[in-house]
């Protein structure tokens, strides 16, 4: 690691500018201008050059590939599973949530399905949003609203809202799955067409 730091400094703008200024100091020494104080002049010019040189721009972050994004989503999904396992939900909503979690898990299971998902950035974003924001918000809101309902009964039940929210998320996940299935079918049809055209020209 120390070697990398040394090489980084040698290639830095500050070192290059400082070295150029130091060469000017050597030139002054050769011409006799610096006199007996030439080491101080050379070092001073080097230091001044290093100080006035523009700082290095940090390297831009490397773009995260689809597989890395799915790994992040899988990690968040694991935490979501642990969270909802500890929440007491009414039977209809609990069943709907179990179906939703099963569908999310199938989409994120490593393999060819996840590869199809990774090829569609919009689907990756939708799934990430649902796992990180939508499902936790549904459950959290239900818990808060249920607490208030116990104090002041009346109005529409929080259970009904929760079940409806989970149903909407399940419908969204089913549409996402259908879109991915259609994309894979189009890819298969494209390859079939390619093979047919190749056979006609052979």
mmCIF file of C-alpha atoms in Angstrom:
data_model
loop_
_atom_site.group_PDB
_atom_site.id
_atom_site.type_symbol
_atom_site.label_atom_id
_atom_site.label_comp_id
_atom_site.label_asym_id
_atom_site.label_seq_id
_atom_site.Cartn_x
_atom_site.Cartn_y
_atom_site.Cartn_z
ATOM 1 C CA UNK A 1 0.000 0.000 0.000
ATOM 2 C CA UNK A 2 2.911 2.346 0.769
ATOM 3 C CA UNK A 3 4.298 1.682 -2.723
ATOM 4 C CA UNK A 4 0.962 2.672 -4.251
ATOM 5 C CA UNK A 5 0.954 5.930 -2.304
ATOM 6 C CA UNK A 6 4.489 6.748 -3.464
ATOM 7 C CA UNK A 7 3.625 5.987 -7.092
ATOM 8 C CA UNK A 8 0.447 8.019 -6.765
ATOM 9 C CA UNK A 9 2.389 11.012 -5.483
ATOM 10 C CA UNK A 10 5.028 10.725 -8.212
ATOM 11 C CA UNK A 11 2.293 10.805 -10.865
ATOM 12 C CA UNK A 12 0.275 13.564 -9.184
ATOM 13 C CA UNK A 13 -0.119 17.079 -10.575
ATOM 14 C CA UNK A 14 1.341 18.564 -7.428
ATOM 15 C CA UNK A 15 4.571 16.597 -7.793
ATOM 16 C CA UNK A 16 4.839 17.353 -11.510
ATOM 17 C CA UNK A 17 4.325 21.107 -11.033
ATOM 18 C CA UNK A 18 6.636 21.121 -8.022
ATOM 19 C CA UNK A 19 9.306 19.264 -10.009
ATOM 20 C CA UNK A 20 9.014 21.776 -12.850
ATOM 21 C CA UNK A 21 9.486 24.644 -10.412
ATOM 22 C CA UNK A 22 12.405 22.787 -8.835
ATOM 23 C CA UNK A 23 14.027 22.530 -12.292
ATOM 24 C CA UNK A 24 13.746 26.311 -12.552
ATOM 25 C CA UNK A 25 15.596 26.486 -9.246
ATOM 26 C CA UNK A 26 18.349 24.247 -10.645
ATOM 27 C CA UNK A 27 18.532 26.533 -13.664
ATOM 28 C CA UNK A 28 19.030 29.492 -11.357
ATOM 29 C CA UNK A 29 21.726 27.530 -9.557
ATOM 30 C CA UNK A 30 23.595 26.784 -12.797
ATOM 31 C CA UNK A 31 23.476 30.453 -13.808
ATOM 32 C CA UNK A 32 24.776 31.437 -10.396
ATOM 33 C CA UNK A 33 21.707 33.372 -9.301
ATOM 34 C CA UNK A 34 20.849 31.056 -6.373
ATOM 35 C CA UNK A 35 24.370 31.168 -4.956
ATOM 36 C CA UNK A 36 25.184 29.118 -1.897
ATOM 37 C CA UNK A 37 21.517 28.944 -0.930
ATOM 38 C CA UNK A 38 20.624 26.857 -3.955
ATOM 39 C CA UNK A 39 19.209 23.891 -1.922
ATOM 40 C CA UNK A 40 16.799 26.253 -0.178
ATOM 41 C CA UNK A 41 15.826 27.874 -3.494
ATOM 42 C CA UNK A 42 15.214 24.525 -5.215
ATOM 43 C CA UNK A 43 13.224 23.123 -2.261
ATOM 44 C CA UNK A 44 11.262 26.352 -1.899
ATOM 45 C CA UNK A 45 10.334 26.469 -5.576
ATOM 46 C CA UNK A 46 9.345 22.800 -5.486
ATOM 47 C CA UNK A 47 7.134 23.405 -2.438
ATOM 48 C CA UNK A 48 5.568 26.500 -3.980
ATOM 49 C CA UNK A 49 4.801 24.610 -7.178
ATOM 50 C CA UNK A 50 3.228 21.749 -5.237
ATOM 51 C CA UNK A 51 1.076 24.200 -3.297
ATOM 52 C CA UNK A 52 -0.256 26.107 -6.317
ATOM 53 C CA UNK A 53 -0.940 22.990 -8.381
ATOM 54 C CA UNK A 54 -4.659 22.120 -8.694
ATOM 55 C CA UNK A 55 -5.786 19.212 -6.525
ATOM 56 C CA UNK A 56 -6.379 15.824 -8.061
ATOM 57 C CA UNK A 57 -9.945 15.108 -9.078
ATOM 58 C CA UNK A 58 -11.316 12.043 -7.354
ATOM 59 C CA UNK A 59 -11.989 9.176 -9.697
ATOM 60 C CA UNK A 60 -15.690 8.830 -10.536
ATOM 61 C CA UNK A 61 -17.368 5.886 -8.839
ATOM 62 C CA UNK A 62 -17.518 2.781 -10.935
ATOM 63 C CA UNK A 63 -21.029 2.093 -12.183
ATOM 64 C CA UNK A 64 -22.727 -0.737 -10.390
ATOM 65 C CA UNK A 65 -23.557 -3.616 -12.676
ATOM 66 C CA UNK A 66 -26.941 -5.344 -12.733
ATOM 67 C CA UNK A 67 -25.682 -8.305 -10.722
ATOM 68 C CA UNK A 68 -24.410 -5.998 -7.968
ATOM 69 C CA UNK A 69 -27.740 -4.176 -7.900
ATOM 70 C CA UNK A 70 -29.601 -7.453 -7.515
ATOM 71 C CA UNK A 71 -27.230 -8.478 -4.717
ATOM 72 C CA UNK A 72 -28.129 -5.252 -2.884
ATOM 73 C CA UNK A 73 -31.842 -5.898 -3.402
ATOM 74 C CA UNK A 74 -31.464 -9.476 -2.151
ATOM 75 C CA UNK A 75 -29.794 -8.188 0.988
ATOM 76 C CA UNK A 76 -32.606 -5.700 1.620
ATOM 77 C CA UNK A 77 -35.163 -8.406 0.871
ATOM 78 C CA UNK A 78 -33.582 -10.636 3.509
ATOM 79 C CA UNK A 79 -33.901 -7.856 6.076
ATOM 80 C CA UNK A 80 -37.515 -7.254 5.012
ATOM 81 C CA UNK A 81 -38.322 -10.940 5.511
ATOM 82 C CA UNK A 82 -36.910 -10.831 9.031
ATOM 83 C CA UNK A 83 -38.899 -7.680 9.790
ATOM 84 C CA UNK A 84 -42.299 -8.872 8.572
ATOM 85 C CA UNK A 85 -41.820 -12.239 10.299
ATOM 86 C CA UNK A 86 -41.981 -10.414 13.630
ATOM 87 C CA UNK A 87 -45.129 -8.392 12.799
ATOM 88 C CA UNK A 88 -48.549 -9.624 13.834
ATOM 89 C CA UNK A 89 -50.895 -9.201 10.850
ATOM 90 C CA UNK A 90 -54.518 -10.251 10.341
ATOM 91 C CA UNK A 91 -55.048 -13.493 8.422
ATOM 92 C CA UNK A 92 -56.129 -12.108 5.008
ATOM 93 C CA UNK A 93 -53.306 -9.571 4.906
ATOM 94 C CA UNK A 94 -50.771 -12.078 6.219
ATOM 95 C CA UNK A 95 -51.687 -14.493 3.429
ATOM 96 C CA UNK A 96 -51.435 -11.776 0.797
ATOM 97 C CA UNK A 97 -48.064 -10.671 2.166
ATOM 98 C CA UNK A 98 -46.795 -14.268 2.120
ATOM 99 C CA UNK A 99 -47.777 -14.573 -1.559
ATOM 100 C CA UNK A 100 -46.065 -11.275 -2.334
ATOM 101 C CA UNK A 101 -42.861 -12.253 -0.548
ATOM 102 C CA UNK A 102 -42.853 -15.604 -2.343
ATOM 103 C CA UNK A 103 -43.133 -13.841 -5.695
ATOM 104 C CA UNK A 104 -40.330 -11.416 -4.837
ATOM 105 C CA UNK A 105 -38.158 -14.302 -3.706
ATOM 106 C CA UNK A 106 -38.746 -16.201 -6.957
ATOM 107 C CA UNK A 107 -37.760 -13.158 -9.019
ATOM 108 C CA UNK A 108 -34.581 -12.641 -7.005
ATOM 109 C CA UNK A 109 -33.525 -16.298 -6.897
ATOM 110 C CA UNK A 110 -30.095 -16.526 -8.573
ATOM 111 C CA UNK A 111 -30.416 -18.094 -12.007
ATOM 112 C CA UNK A 112 -31.822 -17.336 -15.413
ATOM 113 C CA UNK A 113 -34.923 -15.550 -14.063
ATOM 114 C CA UNK A 114 -32.731 -13.079 -12.191
ATOM 115 C CA UNK A 115 -30.650 -12.651 -15.359
ATOM 116 C CA UNK A 116 -33.795 -11.673 -17.281
ATOM 117 C CA UNK A 117 -34.720 -9.269 -14.478
ATOM 118 C CA UNK A 118 -31.243 -7.703 -14.457
ATOM 119 C CA UNK A 119 -31.565 -6.932 -18.173
ATOM 120 C CA UNK A 120 -34.576 -4.671 -17.497
ATOM 121 C CA UNK A 121 -33.542 -1.592 -15.441
ATOM 122 C CA UNK A 122 -37.145 -0.424 -14.986
ATOM 123 C CA UNK A 123 -38.158 -3.753 -13.474
ATOM 124 C CA UNK A 124 -35.111 -3.711 -11.192
ATOM 125 C CA UNK A 125 -36.069 -0.213 -10.021
ATOM 126 C CA UNK A 126 -39.702 -1.185 -9.437
ATOM 127 C CA UNK A 127 -38.739 -4.255 -7.424
ATOM 128 C CA UNK A 128 -36.176 -2.323 -5.402
ATOM 129 C CA UNK A 129 -38.710 0.409 -4.608
ATOM 130 C CA UNK A 130 -41.334 -2.119 -3.511
ATOM 131 C CA UNK A 131 -38.933 -3.986 -1.228
ATOM 132 C CA UNK A 132 -37.187 -0.973 0.247
ATOM 133 C CA UNK A 133 -40.121 1.449 0.536
ATOM 134 C CA UNK A 134 -43.595 0.193 -0.315
ATOM 135 C CA UNK A 135 -43.906 -2.989 1.730
ATOM 136 C CA UNK A 136 -42.274 -1.566 4.900
ATOM 137 C CA UNK A 137 -44.448 1.545 4.629
ATOM 138 C CA UNK A 138 -47.623 -0.571 4.338
ATOM 139 C CA UNK A 139 -46.764 -2.575 7.431
ATOM 140 C CA UNK A 140 -45.556 0.428 9.456
ATOM 141 C CA UNK A 141 -48.634 2.487 8.621
ATOM 142 C CA UNK A 142 -50.893 -0.411 9.560
ATOM 143 C CA UNK A 143 -49.214 -0.757 12.954
ATOM 144 C CA UNK A 144 -49.473 2.971 13.705
ATOM 145 C CA UNK A 145 -53.076 3.266 12.518
ATOM 146 C CA UNK A 146 -54.116 0.168 14.467
ATOM 147 C CA UNK A 147 -52.707 1.717 17.644
ATOM 148 C CA UNK A 148 -54.792 4.873 17.159
ATOM 149 C CA UNK A 149 -57.872 2.842 16.259
ATOM 150 C CA UNK A 150 -57.677 1.067 19.612
ATOM 151 C CA UNK A 151 -57.873 4.447 21.349
ATOM 152 C CA UNK A 152 -60.592 5.899 19.132
ATOM 153 C CA UNK A 153 -62.583 3.142 17.416
ATOM 154 C CA UNK A 154 -64.527 3.893 14.257
ATOM 155 C CA UNK A 155 -63.803 4.681 10.646
ATOM 156 C CA UNK A 156 -62.450 2.365 8.024
ATOM 157 C CA UNK A 157 -60.421 -0.488 9.452
ATOM 158 C CA UNK A 158 -56.643 -0.393 9.028
ATOM 159 C CA UNK A 159 -56.792 -4.109 8.176
ATOM 160 C CA UNK A 160 -58.829 -3.375 5.046
ATOM 161 C CA UNK A 161 -56.364 -0.703 3.923
ATOM 162 C CA UNK A 162 -53.410 -3.012 4.495
ATOM 163 C CA UNK A 163 -54.996 -5.843 2.560
ATOM 164 C CA UNK A 164 -55.812 -3.499 -0.331
ATOM 165 C CA UNK A 165 -52.269 -2.089 -0.400
ATOM 166 C CA UNK A 166 -50.723 -5.540 -0.441
ATOM 167 C CA UNK A 167 -53.118 -6.601 -3.185
ATOM 168 C CA UNK A 168 -52.042 -3.639 -5.309
ATOM 169 C CA UNK A 169 -48.382 -4.486 -4.759
ATOM 170 C CA UNK A 170 -49.091 -8.101 -5.687
ATOM 171 C CA UNK A 171 -50.794 -6.980 -8.898
ATOM 172 C CA UNK A 172 -47.795 -4.791 -9.694
ATOM 173 C CA UNK A 173 -45.428 -7.722 -9.117
ATOM 174 C CA UNK A 174 -47.553 -9.933 -11.363
ATOM 175 C CA UNK A 175 -47.446 -7.300 -14.141
ATOM 176 C CA UNK A 176 -43.681 -7.083 -13.732
ATOM 177 C CA UNK A 177 -43.415 -10.860 -14.014
ATOM 178 C CA UNK A 178 -45.645 -10.899 -17.095
ATOM 179 C CA UNK A 179 -43.530 -8.178 -18.746
ATOM 180 C CA UNK A 180 -40.364 -10.173 -18.114
ATOM 181 C CA UNK A 181 -41.999 -13.317 -19.504
ATOM 182 C CA UNK A 182 -43.037 -11.432 -22.652
ATOM 183 C CA UNK A 183 -39.537 -10.010 -23.053
ATOM 184 C CA UNK A 184 -38.090 -13.506 -22.869
ATOM 185 C CA UNK A 185 -40.662 -14.761 -25.390
ATOM 186 C CA UNK A 186 -39.729 -11.936 -27.785
ATOM 187 C CA UNK A 187 -36.078 -12.847 -27.397
ATOM 188 C CA UNK A 188 -36.874 -16.463 -28.235
ATOM 189 C CA UNK A 189 -38.898 -15.409 -31.284
ATOM 190 C CA UNK A 190 -36.067 -13.150 -32.442
ATOM 191 C CA UNK A 191 -33.601 -16.003 -32.217
ATOM 192 C CA UNK A 192 -35.975 -18.299 -34.115
ATOM 193 C CA UNK A 193 -36.289 -15.695 -36.873
ATOM 194 C CA UNK A 194 -32.514 -15.316 -36.986
ATOM 195 C CA UNK A 195 -32.021 -19.063 -37.359
ATOM 196 C CA UNK A 196 -34.650 -19.242 -40.104
ATOM 197 C CA UNK A 197 -33.045 -16.405 -42.040
ATOM 198 C CA UNK A 198 -29.599 -17.920 -41.616
ATOM 199 C CA UNK A 199 -30.915 -21.223 -42.949
ATOM 200 C CA UNK A 200 -32.337 -19.508 -46.041
ATOM 201 C CA UNK A 201 -28.986 -17.922 -46.888
ATOM 202 C CA UNK A 202 -26.839 -20.989 -46.269
#
